[in-house]
Coordinates of C-alpha atoms in Angstrom, one line a residue:
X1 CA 72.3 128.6 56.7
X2 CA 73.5 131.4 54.8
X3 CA 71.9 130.0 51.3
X4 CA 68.4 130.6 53.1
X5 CA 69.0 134.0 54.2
X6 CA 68.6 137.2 52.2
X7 CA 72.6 137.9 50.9
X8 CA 72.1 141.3 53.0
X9 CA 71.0 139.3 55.8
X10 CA 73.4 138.6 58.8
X11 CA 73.4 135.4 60.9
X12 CA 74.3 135.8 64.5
X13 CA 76.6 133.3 66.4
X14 CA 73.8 132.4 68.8
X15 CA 71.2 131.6 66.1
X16 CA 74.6 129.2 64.2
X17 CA 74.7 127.9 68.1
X18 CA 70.8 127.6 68.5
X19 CA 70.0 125.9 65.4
X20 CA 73.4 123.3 65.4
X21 CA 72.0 122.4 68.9
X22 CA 68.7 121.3 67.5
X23 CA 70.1 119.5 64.9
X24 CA 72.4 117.7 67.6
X25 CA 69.0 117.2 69.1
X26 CA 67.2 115.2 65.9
X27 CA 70.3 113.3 65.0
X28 CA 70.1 111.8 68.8
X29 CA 66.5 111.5 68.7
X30 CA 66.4 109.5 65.0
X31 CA 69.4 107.5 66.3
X32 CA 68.3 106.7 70.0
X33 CA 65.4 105.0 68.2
X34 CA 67.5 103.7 65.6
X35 CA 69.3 102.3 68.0
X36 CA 66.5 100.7 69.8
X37 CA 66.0 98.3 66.5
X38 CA 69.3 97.4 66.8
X39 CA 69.3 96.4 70.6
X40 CA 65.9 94.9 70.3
X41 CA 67.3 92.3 67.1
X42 CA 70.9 92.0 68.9
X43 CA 72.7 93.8 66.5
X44 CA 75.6 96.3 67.6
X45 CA 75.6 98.4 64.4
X46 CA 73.1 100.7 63.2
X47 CA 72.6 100.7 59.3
X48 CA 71.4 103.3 57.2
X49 CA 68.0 101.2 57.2
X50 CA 68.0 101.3 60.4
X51 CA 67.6 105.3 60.2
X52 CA 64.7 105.0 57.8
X53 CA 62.7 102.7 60.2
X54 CA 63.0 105.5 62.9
X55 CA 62.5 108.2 60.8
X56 CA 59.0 106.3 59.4
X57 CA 58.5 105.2 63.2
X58 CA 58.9 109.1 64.3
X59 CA 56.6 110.5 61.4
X60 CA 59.2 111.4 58.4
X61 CA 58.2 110.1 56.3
X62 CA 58.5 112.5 53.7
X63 CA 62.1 112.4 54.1
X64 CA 62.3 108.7 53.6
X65 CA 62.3 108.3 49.5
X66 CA 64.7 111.1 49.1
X67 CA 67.1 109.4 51.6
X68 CA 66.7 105.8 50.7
X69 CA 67.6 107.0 46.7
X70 CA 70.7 108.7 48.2
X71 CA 71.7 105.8 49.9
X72 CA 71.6 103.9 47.2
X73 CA 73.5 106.3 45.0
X74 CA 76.3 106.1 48.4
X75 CA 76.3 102.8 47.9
X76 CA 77.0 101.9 44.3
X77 CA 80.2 100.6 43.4
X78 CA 81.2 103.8 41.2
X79 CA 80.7 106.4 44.1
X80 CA 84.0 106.8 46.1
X81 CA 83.3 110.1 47.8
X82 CA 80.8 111.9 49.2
X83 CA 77.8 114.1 46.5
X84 CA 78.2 117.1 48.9
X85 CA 76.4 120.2 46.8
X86 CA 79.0 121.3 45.0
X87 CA 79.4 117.9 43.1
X88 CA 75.3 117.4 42.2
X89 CA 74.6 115.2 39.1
X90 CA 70.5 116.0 39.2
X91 CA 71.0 119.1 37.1
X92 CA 69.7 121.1 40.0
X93 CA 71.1 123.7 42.1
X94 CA 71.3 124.3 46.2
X95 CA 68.0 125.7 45.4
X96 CA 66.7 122.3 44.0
X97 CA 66.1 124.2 40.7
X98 CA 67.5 123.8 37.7

């Protein structure tokens, strides 16, 4: 959150508390119908397709592409940790600038 603030900008604990509880919220609400799928094909695990499907069932679609190309980069046999932002190999920064 700080990265998306001025750097003379200050974040108050509430707002932190405020937004992590929405986010709480959308990861529920992606994975409650994720997990719908899964119960309706008698599956117990939910799969990173699985979170696709919802999110194109729920109207993200824009967020699809992006996410099934990092889930293929997770996937690949060379890639043993996680690309947090620190470690990006798209030349770009936090920003998505280069």
């Amino acid at each position: 959150m700080k990265n998306a603030v001025p750097a003379t900008s200050k974040i108050s604990k509430e707002a932190k508390e405020a937004v992590q509880e929405c986010i709480s919220e959308f990861i529920s609400f992606i994975t409650s119908e994720a997990a719908e799928k899964c119960h309706d094909e008698k599956r117990k695990t939910i799969g990173g397709e699985d979170v696709l499907y919802a999110m194109m069932l729920l109207g993200l679609e824009q967020y699809v592409e992006p996410l099934k190309i990092h889930l293929a980069k997770m996937r690949t046999p060379t890639n043993h940790n996680f690309m947090g932002p620190m470690d990006r190999d798209d030349g770009l920064n936090d920003d998505g600038e280069q």
